[in-house]
Amino acid sequence: MPSELEKFKLAFTISLVPALLVSKEGDIILSTAMADELFGYDEGGLVGVKIEKLVPDKVRPHHPELVNAYFRYPSKRKLGNDRELAAVTQFGEVIPVEVSLDTVTIDGKICALAAIFDIRYRKQYEDRVNMAMDAAASAMIMVDEQGNIVFTNRAAVSLFGYEEAELLHMPIEQLVPREIKHAHTVYRRSFMEAQTARSMGKDTELFALHRDGFSIPVEIALTPVQTPNGRMVMSTIIDRTEHVAAERVLAEKSRLIQQTNDELTQFAYSASHDLKAPLVSITGLIDICLEDLEEGELDEVKENLLRCQQISQRSATKIEGIMAIARVGQDRVEPEAANLKTIVEEIWLDMTGANKANVKLKLELEHEDPIVVEIFAVKVILENLLSNALHYRDLKKAEHFITVKTELNGNNILIHVIDNGVGISEENQQVVFDLFKRLDDRSGDGLGLALVKKQVERLGGVLTLDSTLGEGTTFSVAFPLHFIET
Amino acid sequence: MKIPIVVVDDQETDRYLVKRNLARADDFDVPVELPSGDLFLDRFFSRDPGDHSDEPVLLVLMDINMPGLDGFETIEEAQRRIAQGQGPQSVAVMMFTSSDNAQDRQRAEDLDIVKGYITKPISKENISYIRSLYKSIDEDE
């Protein structure tokens, strides 16, 4: 009766798989012809060779310990599944392999039976696939049935900010914003059940979570994949950040166009009243003049001609005012260093002049002069606000105050013009900045605040209004200051 | 009896032009001039609620573009007050404006007591329209 070893020899002779039988001491006892060929030995040449001779240099020094460890806790296991495993031929060539290990007892001695699989071709194929995946512009992530990441490409690494090693085995929910994490788990399971390709984020806003905690707008296509390791899902993730930014720019542009359109419509309407009215009055007056001339009423003619003159002059001034508004923002103006305190004081002096109106101007300036601004724009703004404050003082009050107050807020300066005048009703606060809007008999052409608003916008600032009827009004202007490089 | 008429316009010149042109037509009274919608409402529509149906027709030329209440707002308020019996029952308003704007014409048409739309300056044709309008309403009374 042949010994157990003889039986194994026979089996090894007919085996078509590269296999080795290794003793506890790490000596090769038997090898198949395929193994001899794989490692570059003559037939039977591997017998007696130490197993560590077949492992790469790096592993060789501690390989005997690994062998010992294996024999201490022998079991059936597969090596190379989750990490790269390599073998070395007689000629030093390194071959990627997977190894199936099991133990057998032969003639009372425990031995390791190792089947070695040459995975060079599979590796080459995988590398090619990986290269193609890495070359793809879209991030790709494959998850297994449990929702763990089993594959990712380079685009995914750069999109999510994780290292590839960190992404692998990570639950996919870690890349989902917190508020939908739970729902995502449910969706993922039902998708695994249904197994039909679909896209996410086409109609709804979809976000993925970056390592640093911010959300990335994305669009995702899901494809079910059947693999030897079970059902998987390949997701292709398209980064919509730039797209979303472009959409925002477009929306802003169309809002501006709409605004310009509205302003134009408003202007056309106003022009039909405010610009046409003086011409119509002049026409009427001239008709009367012609009739009076025939009848020899020369005094009346003279009076009406003077009226015509006045109306034309007023209209010319008004048109100048409209042009001033229309021109705002067209010319580029260099910001200059200016003394805001001086500007306010000079305007005030011009406006109140020698006749000391019974209005007190108070300055509460918290900024430090000089500031760097477009001086002309600031002057126009302050002139109009101060002149309004003065004009709309409440005659029922014994004392009239106007305060100019400044604050600094980062790079922004806030200028408040505060008065205890008649105030503006809530209803009128909505329209007070409209072109040609005259609120009462004290109003001018209805151009002043429209001009202020344009100038503030030109400075990249905001104009707000806070007023209570009977108590007073505060106009506040906030705009960024420039800095002169020294 | 001459035809009584009220002009509501913030522009003194425009009120003067109405006055001069109506003076040429012999059958109109010297117009009552009011420079704002508020003063117009104070003058004609601030009475104790009651039956004012026996009063003569109130004929009004109403400017649109005025500071404070504009012409349309003034008319809307007048209509509310008529409904509460605070003013004359028989009111005929003609918008009186430099604007030939479609938007304004439409708005005028939607107001009950507005019976016409006259663009400035006032002409002889306008005046005969006002006269016939007044007569048609007055005869109905």
XYZ file of C-alpha atoms in Angstrom:
627
model
C 0.000 0.000 0.000
C 1.504 3.326 -1.035
C 2.278 5.834 1.738
C 0.228 8.956 2.023
C 3.083 10.935 0.481
C 3.079 8.641 -2.538
C -0.614 9.372 -3.028
C 0.042 13.069 -2.940
C 2.920 12.665 -5.393
C 0.530 11.033 -7.800
C -2.008 13.781 -7.354
C 0.683 16.436 -7.872
C 1.842 14.780 -11.086
C -1.551 15.102 -12.703
C -2.448 18.500 -11.266
C -2.843 21.347 -13.731
C -2.565 23.988 -10.997
C 0.704 25.415 -9.664
C 0.784 23.941 -6.151
C 3.325 23.333 -3.440
C 3.429 21.083 -0.405
C 5.473 22.731 2.353
C 6.725 21.294 5.608
C 6.436 22.953 8.989
C 10.086 23.928 8.661
C 9.389 25.781 5.414
C 10.881 23.219 3.026
C 9.147 22.423 -0.210
C 8.267 18.739 -0.215
C 6.356 18.486 -3.459
C 5.629 20.771 -6.388
C 3.471 20.407 -9.454
C 4.920 20.751 -12.914
C 2.946 23.953 -13.291
C 4.558 25.373 -10.141
C 8.034 24.447 -11.388
C 7.297 26.210 -14.623
C 5.825 29.284 -12.915
C 8.878 29.777 -10.759
C 11.336 28.956 -13.559
C 12.674 25.674 -12.207
C 13.325 22.398 -13.979
C 10.787 19.710 -13.312
C 11.129 18.659 -9.677
C 13.666 21.423 -9.099
C 11.643 23.050 -6.359
C 11.767 20.097 -4.039
C 14.045 20.886 -1.131
C 13.986 24.618 -1.806
C 13.102 26.874 1.178
C 9.714 28.449 0.674
C 10.996 31.974 1.555
C 13.123 31.804 -1.572
C 9.903 32.321 -3.529
C 8.804 35.512 -1.743
C 9.957 39.064 -2.479
C 13.101 40.428 -0.791
C 11.133 42.670 1.500
C 9.133 39.857 3.034
C 11.865 37.206 2.999
C 13.600 37.954 6.353
C 10.426 37.511 8.402
C 8.689 34.948 6.219
C 9.757 32.013 8.441
C 7.924 33.689 11.305
C 4.813 33.925 9.134
C 5.145 30.226 8.374
C 5.461 29.462 12.065
C 2.466 31.599 12.858
C 0.437 29.780 10.249
C 1.273 26.355 11.658
C 0.422 27.572 15.159
C -3.118 28.429 14.034
C -3.550 26.415 10.871
C -6.667 27.063 8.809
C -7.938 27.208 5.298
C -7.399 30.741 3.988
C -6.872 32.757 0.896
C -4.017 35.258 0.648
C -3.863 38.208 -1.693
C -7.538 38.918 -1.673
C -7.405 42.183 0.195
C -3.757 43.118 -0.250
C -1.160 42.816 -2.944
C 0.746 39.550 -2.828
C 3.747 38.711 -4.978
C 6.040 35.763 -5.634
C 9.568 35.707 -7.077
C 10.887 33.345 -9.727
C 14.325 31.776 -9.852
C 15.289 34.658 -12.186
C 14.104 37.359 -9.850
C 10.917 38.177 -11.720
C 8.144 39.389 -9.387
C 4.709 37.968 -10.180
C 1.432 39.147 -8.610
C -0.285 36.109 -7.149
C -3.074 34.903 -4.975
C -2.472 31.912 -2.725
C -4.913 29.377 -1.355
C -3.640 27.772 1.822
C -4.749 24.656 3.623
C -3.134 22.060 5.847
C -2.858 18.344 5.334
C -1.394 15.706 7.589
C 0.905 13.334 5.762
C 2.304 10.356 7.574
C 1.586 12.050 10.867
C 3.240 15.305 9.930
C 1.330 18.512 9.364
C 2.079 20.197 6.029
C 0.807 23.247 4.178
C -0.768 22.815 0.812
C -0.504 25.987 -1.231
C -2.171 26.594 -4.571
C -0.671 29.555 -6.332
C -2.646 31.590 -8.851
C -0.772 33.743 -11.329
C -2.888 36.887 -11.561
C -0.612 38.796 -13.949
C -3.205 38.933 -16.734
C -6.029 39.755 -14.398
C -3.836 42.450 -12.838
C -2.998 43.909 -16.228
C -6.652 43.979 -17.106
C -7.572 45.561 -13.794
C -4.820 48.150 -14.159
C -6.104 49.035 -17.596
C -9.641 49.403 -16.265
C -8.372 51.477 -13.347
C -6.382 53.709 -15.649
C -9.452 54.273 -17.765
C -11.515 54.998 -14.661
C -8.868 57.360 -13.337
C -8.782 59.162 -16.655
C -12.534 59.772 -16.459
C -13.482 63.347 -15.592
C -16.363 62.230 -13.400
C -15.948 60.773 -9.982
C -16.778 57.069 -9.798
C -17.532 55.139 -6.684
C -18.617 51.516 -6.430
C -20.370 50.309 -3.312
C -21.191 46.794 -2.262
C -24.514 45.500 -1.039
C -23.827 46.782 2.462
C -23.144 50.267 1.169
C -19.385 50.153 1.666
C -17.101 51.651 -0.918
C -15.143 48.995 -2.789
C -13.773 51.064 -5.623
C -13.087 54.686 -6.354
C -11.253 56.585 -9.067
C -8.912 59.555 -8.956
C -11.690 62.065 -9.716
C -13.594 60.811 -6.671
C -10.497 61.246 -4.522
C -10.123 64.852 -5.611
C -13.864 65.608 -5.440
C -14.343 64.396 -1.894
C -10.928 65.333 -0.491
C -10.206 61.901 0.980
C -7.238 59.644 0.207
C -8.118 56.589 -1.839
C -7.251 54.352 1.098
C -9.632 56.311 3.329
C -12.465 55.999 0.834
C -12.108 52.251 0.427
C -14.376 50.389 2.866
C -15.941 53.683 3.999
C -19.744 53.569 4.262
C -21.130 55.603 1.350
C -23.336 57.547 3.813
C -20.218 59.348 5.024
C -20.291 61.230 1.702
C -23.939 62.228 2.124
C -24.998 65.456 3.902
C -26.148 64.820 7.464
C -29.787 65.789 6.945
C -30.379 63.045 4.368
C -28.043 60.343 5.718
C -30.875 58.328 7.141
C -33.104 58.597 4.066
C -30.121 57.680 1.907
C -29.728 54.337 3.662
C -33.345 53.519 2.868
C -33.045 54.660 -0.755
C -29.857 52.643 -1.208
C -31.476 49.444 0.033
C -34.491 49.830 -2.204
C -32.217 50.545 -5.147
C -30.270 47.365 -4.438
C -33.586 45.514 -4.550
C -34.809 47.124 -7.756
C -31.482 47.027 -9.589
C -32.394 49.356 -12.420
C -30.117 52.137 -13.550
C -31.282 55.654 -12.772
C -30.022 59.156 -12.200
C -30.316 61.375 -9.165
C -30.243 65.159 -8.993
C -31.552 65.874 -12.483
C -34.640 67.688 -11.253
C -33.860 68.178 -7.598
C -30.879 69.811 -5.959
C -28.523 67.108 -4.804
C -25.487 67.563 -2.609
C -22.539 65.437 -1.581
C -20.423 66.027 1.501
C -16.754 66.944 1.211
C -14.229 65.803 3.793
C -14.012 69.398 5.057
C -17.723 69.477 5.774
C -19.017 71.586 2.894
C -21.664 70.499 0.419
C -20.923 69.940 -3.250
C -23.779 70.279 -5.757
C -23.788 67.041 -7.765
C -25.654 64.956 -10.260
C -25.358 61.191 -9.875
C -25.984 58.255 -12.213
C -26.443 54.830 -10.647
C -25.741 51.581 -12.439
C -26.244 48.160 -10.886
C -23.337 45.753 -11.464
C -23.209 42.004 -10.938
C -19.759 40.896 -9.794
C -18.312 37.623 -8.534
C -18.377 39.281 -5.106
C -22.079 40.030 -5.243
C -24.329 42.854 -6.319
C -22.686 46.262 -6.458
C -23.678 49.739 -7.521
C -21.440 51.929 -9.632
C -22.204 55.600 -9.171
C -20.902 58.277 -11.488
C -20.851 61.634 -9.751
C -20.769 64.869 -11.749
C -19.566 67.950 -9.909
C -22.040 70.769 -10.647
C -20.199 73.466 -8.667
C -19.130 75.464 -11.710
C -22.472 74.870 -13.354
C -24.304 76.179 -10.305
C -21.984 79.203 -10.118
C -22.589 79.929 -13.799
C -26.340 79.603 -13.285
C -26.125 82.066 -10.437
C -24.213 84.583 -12.564
C -26.787 84.163 -15.309
C -29.685 84.658 -12.917
C -28.033 87.796 -11.536
C -27.519 89.127 -15.055
C -31.097 88.492 -16.019
C -32.238 90.145 -12.796
C -30.193 93.227 -13.732
C -31.654 93.272 -17.220
C -35.129 92.962 -15.753
C -34.355 95.817 -13.378
C -33.071 97.997 -16.210
C -36.192 97.149 -18.161
C -38.431 98.084 -15.266
C -36.536 101.324 -14.798
C -36.941 102.081 -18.479
C -40.681 101.397 -18.377
C -40.953 103.557 -15.277
C -38.929 106.256 -16.997
C -41.113 106.173 -20.108
C -44.200 106.519 -17.945
C -42.691 109.380 -15.950
C -41.481 111.083 -19.097
C -45.020 111.057 -20.480
C -46.049 113.103 -17.452
C -43.109 114.982 -16.066
C -41.154 115.865 -19.165
C -44.110 116.454 -21.418
C -46.060 118.601 -18.950
C -43.917 121.766 -19.170
C -43.967 121.664 -22.988
C -47.723 121.298 -22.983
C -48.043 124.265 -20.603
C -45.821 126.365 -22.860
C -47.932 125.430 -25.887
C -51.056 126.484 -24.018
C -49.484 129.764 -22.966
C -48.340 130.560 -26.507
C -51.855 129.888 -27.863
C -53.176 132.414 -25.337
C -50.379 134.859 -26.227
C -51.289 134.698 -29.909
C -54.911 135.467 -29.163
C -53.957 138.275 -26.773
C -51.614 139.724 -29.398
C -54.491 139.986 -31.884
C -56.528 141.748 -29.274
C -53.646 144.030 -28.282
C -53.462 142.790 -24.679
C -49.723 143.361 -24.537
C -49.337 143.312 -20.740
C -50.956 139.875 -20.633
C -48.712 138.712 -23.482
C -45.628 139.872 -21.629
C -46.675 138.172 -18.416
C -47.331 134.890 -20.188
C -44.063 135.024 -22.088
C -42.281 135.427 -18.754
C -44.152 132.346 -17.550
C -42.940 130.460 -20.633
C -39.419 131.556 -19.885
C -39.623 130.335 -16.290
C -41.089 126.999 -17.275
C -38.402 126.424 -19.929
C -35.652 127.269 -17.477
C -37.091 124.922 -14.858
C -37.379 122.168 -17.454
C -33.796 122.637 -18.551
C -32.662 122.303 -14.921
C -34.811 119.220 -14.521
C -33.310 117.611 -17.608
C -29.838 118.394 -16.276
C -30.877 116.558 -13.124
C -32.078 113.532 -15.083
C -28.870 113.506 -17.074
C -26.913 113.565 -13.829
C -28.733 110.423 -12.742
C -28.326 108.734 -16.106
C -24.604 109.485 -16.173
C -23.977 107.955 -12.740
C -21.832 104.913 -13.122
C -20.653 105.562 -16.648
C -17.355 107.301 -16.036
C -14.612 105.687 -14.090
C -13.568 107.890 -11.191
C -10.376 107.425 -9.180
C -10.970 107.285 -5.443
C -9.031 109.926 -3.516
C -8.183 110.632 0.068
C -10.788 112.975 1.515
C -11.674 114.599 4.774
C -15.289 113.663 5.422
C -15.653 116.133 8.277
C -14.564 119.016 6.040
C -16.892 117.888 3.262
C -19.903 117.883 5.590
C -18.994 121.257 7.076
C -18.499 122.872 3.674
C -21.818 121.572 2.352
C -23.549 122.789 5.482
C -22.016 126.252 5.155
C -23.012 126.510 1.486
C -26.523 125.458 2.291
C -27.238 127.526 5.365
C -24.929 130.408 4.400
C -24.796 133.585 6.377
C -28.414 133.351 7.474
C -28.019 131.011 10.395
C -31.101 128.898 10.006
C -32.491 127.717 13.282
C -31.130 124.230 12.672
C -28.264 122.731 14.610
C -25.813 120.397 12.905
C -24.158 117.850 15.145
C -21.272 115.614 14.086
C -20.667 112.231 15.701
C -17.819 110.902 13.627
C -16.366 107.583 14.674
C -14.249 107.049 11.583
C -10.814 108.509 11.132
C -10.179 111.003 8.357
C -8.887 110.926 5.719
C -10.869 108.198 3.995
C -10.330 107.048 0.423
C -13.512 107.486 -1.606
C -14.957 108.777 -4.838
C -15.259 112.305 -3.557
C -17.817 113.565 -6.070
C -20.269 110.751 -5.360
C -19.973 111.218 -1.609
C -20.553 114.966 -1.980
C -23.682 114.444 -4.099
C -25.050 111.975 -1.555
C -24.423 114.223 1.443
C -25.625 117.386 -0.295
C -28.951 115.807 -1.124
C -29.488 114.122 2.223
C -28.559 117.250 4.172
C -30.660 119.479 1.961
C -33.650 117.153 2.431
C -33.131 117.085 6.194
C -33.053 120.860 6.230
C -35.979 121.227 3.848
C -38.286 118.867 5.693
C -37.714 120.265 9.167
C -40.839 120.175 11.309
C -42.003 123.754 11.726
C -44.157 122.720 14.663
C -41.042 121.859 16.654
C -39.160 124.492 18.607
C -35.731 123.132 17.773
C -34.409 121.409 14.676
C -31.531 118.956 14.819
C -29.558 117.295 12.090
C -26.899 114.789 13.085
C -24.290 113.282 10.805
C -22.992 110.140 12.405
C -20.379 107.747 11.067
C -19.378 104.223 12.044
C -16.745 101.873 10.735
C -17.660 98.266 10.155
C -14.728 96.342 8.751
C -13.985 97.890 5.379
C -17.356 99.594 5.282
C -18.224 103.049 6.415
C -21.734 103.827 7.579
C -22.950 107.389 7.350
C -26.242 108.280 9.018
C -28.015 111.557 8.395
C -30.502 111.885 11.233
C -33.111 114.628 11.576
C -36.056 115.426 13.826
C -38.099 116.639 10.850
C -41.587 115.795 9.656
C -40.796 112.159 8.935
C -41.997 109.983 6.070
C -45.108 107.814 6.265
C -44.630 104.076 5.883
C -46.515 104.145 2.593
C -44.271 106.854 1.189
C -41.116 105.095 2.350
C -41.793 102.568 -0.424
C -41.718 105.160 -3.192
C -39.515 107.915 -1.855
C -36.540 106.846 -4.003
C -38.576 106.634 -7.225
C -37.654 108.922 -10.081
C -39.910 112.033 -10.315
C -41.727 111.076 -7.109
C -42.947 114.210 -5.358
C -44.582 113.537 -2.036
C -46.052 116.951 -1.288
C -45.875 120.637 -2.152
C -42.477 120.900 -0.501
C -40.996 118.362 -2.912
C -38.730 119.459 -5.724
C -38.555 117.615 -9.033
C -38.451 114.213 -7.388
C -34.901 113.623 -8.538
C -32.772 114.121 -5.395
C -33.216 110.785 -3.667
C -33.216 108.920 -6.980
C -29.794 110.438 -7.595
C -28.587 109.571 -4.079
C -29.697 105.993 -4.584
C -27.830 105.720 -7.891
C -24.659 107.205 -6.417
C -24.759 104.837 -3.437
C -25.219 101.883 -5.780
C -22.316 103.153 -7.823
C -20.135 103.038 -4.703
C -21.229 99.425 -4.228
C -23.178 100.446 -1.170
C -26.625 100.257 0.368
C -29.021 103.086 1.169
C -31.637 102.542 3.862
C -34.260 104.651 5.486
C -35.797 104.626 8.933
C -38.507 107.137 9.669
C -41.495 107.785 11.884
C -44.066 110.321 10.825
C -43.883 113.345 13.098
C -40.661 112.257 14.777
C -37.931 112.342 12.159
C -35.971 110.474 9.562
C -32.647 108.669 9.387
C -31.053 107.946 6.045
C -28.156 105.503 6.306
C -25.548 104.961 3.642
C -23.075 102.087 3.876
C -20.327 101.544 1.338
C -16.867 99.979 1.189
C -13.827 102.218 1.556
C -10.846 102.018 -0.764
C -7.262 101.775 0.335
C -4.465 103.567 -1.378
C -1.391 101.424 -1.794
C 1.615 103.184 -0.380
C -77.255 129.666 -15.382
C -73.593 129.231 -16.294
C -71.876 125.878 -16.028
C -69.967 125.487 -12.736
C -66.619 123.682 -12.952
C -63.751 122.724 -10.651
C -60.078 122.405 -11.691
C -57.785 120.268 -9.533
C -54.183 120.785 -10.634
C -50.978 121.533 -8.753
C -49.624 123.659 -11.625
C -50.780 127.254 -11.372
C -50.090 127.819 -15.075
C -52.353 124.959 -16.095
C -55.185 126.254 -13.919
C -54.699 129.698 -15.458
C -54.907 128.210 -18.967
C -58.215 126.509 -18.126
C -59.556 129.728 -16.689
C -58.563 131.751 -19.770
C -59.933 129.223 -22.256
C -63.241 128.809 -20.420
C -63.591 132.565 -20.172
C -63.638 132.707 -23.959
C -66.672 130.414 -23.929
C -69.403 132.537 -22.422
C -71.446 129.794 -20.788
C -68.942 128.645 -18.099
C -68.577 130.002 -14.582
C -65.156 131.114 -13.387
C -63.655 127.756 -12.364
C -63.034 126.862 -8.738
C -59.291 126.186 -8.506
C -57.807 123.631 -6.120
C -54.077 122.823 -6.077
C -54.286 119.323 -4.557
C -56.454 116.243 -4.206
C -56.577 116.659 -0.442
C -58.044 120.152 -0.697
C -60.572 118.928 -3.268
C -61.771 116.170 -0.918
C -61.908 118.605 1.993
C -63.982 121.031 0.008
C -66.557 118.698 -1.565
C -66.485 115.290 0.120
C -66.161 115.913 3.828
C -69.739 116.434 4.811
C -71.933 114.590 7.256
C -73.346 111.455 5.647
C -76.748 112.137 4.181
C -78.808 112.376 1.014
C -77.226 114.902 -1.316
C -79.069 113.849 -4.457
C -80.759 117.206 -4.893
C -77.410 118.965 -5.424
C -76.258 120.129 -8.875
C -73.779 118.144 -10.939
C -70.172 118.556 -9.793
C -68.071 118.881 -12.922
C -64.332 118.351 -12.352
C -61.129 118.572 -14.391
C -58.655 116.379 -12.527
C -54.896 116.368 -13.115
C -53.212 112.983 -12.632
C -49.647 113.729 -11.660
C -49.713 115.669 -8.404
C -47.710 115.498 -5.200
C -49.567 113.970 -2.286
C -52.692 112.173 -3.516
C -52.493 111.856 -7.274
C -55.586 112.300 -9.453
C -56.526 108.623 -9.427
C -56.115 108.254 -5.680
C -58.226 111.368 -5.169
C -61.032 109.945 -7.324
C -60.922 106.553 -5.608
C -61.271 108.271 -2.252
C -64.087 110.493 -3.591
C -65.974 107.375 -4.792
C -65.654 105.799 -1.354
C -67.030 108.970 0.206
C -69.894 109.178 -2.282
C -70.874 105.642 -1.301
C -71.005 106.814 2.321
C -73.071 109.850 1.428
C -70.354 112.343 2.270
C -70.525 114.263 -1.005
C -72.681 115.077 -4.024
C -74.293 112.064 -5.761
C -73.831 113.426 -9.222
C -70.172 113.826 -10.079
C -68.589 113.915 -13.535
C -64.800 113.884 -13.632
C -62.610 114.382 -16.671
C -59.000 113.390 -16.337
C -56.950 116.379 -17.349
C -53.352 115.495 -18.061
C -50.344 115.951 -20.305
C -49.974 112.170 -20.490
C -51.432 110.194 -23.356
C -50.349 107.006 -21.685
C -52.405 103.853 -22.393
C -51.945 102.717 -18.793
C -53.501 105.969 -17.538
C -56.364 105.813 -20.035
C -57.192 102.277 -18.933
C -57.161 103.274 -15.286
C -59.457 106.194 -16.016
C -61.920 103.936 -17.804
C -62.138 101.666 -14.786
C -63.357 104.479 -12.519
C -67.143 105.012 -12.350
C -67.264 108.763 -11.971
C -64.674 109.435 -14.675
C -66.526 110.418 -17.843
C -63.707 111.635 -20.062
C -60.009 111.954 -20.675
C -58.626 115.267 -21.872
C -54.995 115.845 -22.775
C -53.551 119.284 -22.109
C -53.617 121.953 -23.320
C -57.367 122.347 -23.260
C -58.855 122.982 -26.738
C -62.139 124.345 -28.120
C -63.188 120.752 -28.961
C -62.505 119.723 -25.352
C -64.644 122.566 -24.103
C -67.614 121.652 -26.273
C -67.249 118.029 -25.128
C -67.338 119.179 -21.496
C -70.393 121.334 -22.243
C -72.374 118.539 -23.898
C -71.405 116.075 -21.175
C -72.636 118.482 -18.530
C -75.902 119.082 -20.365
C -76.613 115.387 -20.878
C -76.134 114.686 -17.156
C -77.995 117.800 -16.047
C -81.036 116.923 -18.200
C -81.142 113.425 -16.716
C -81.479 114.874 -13.243
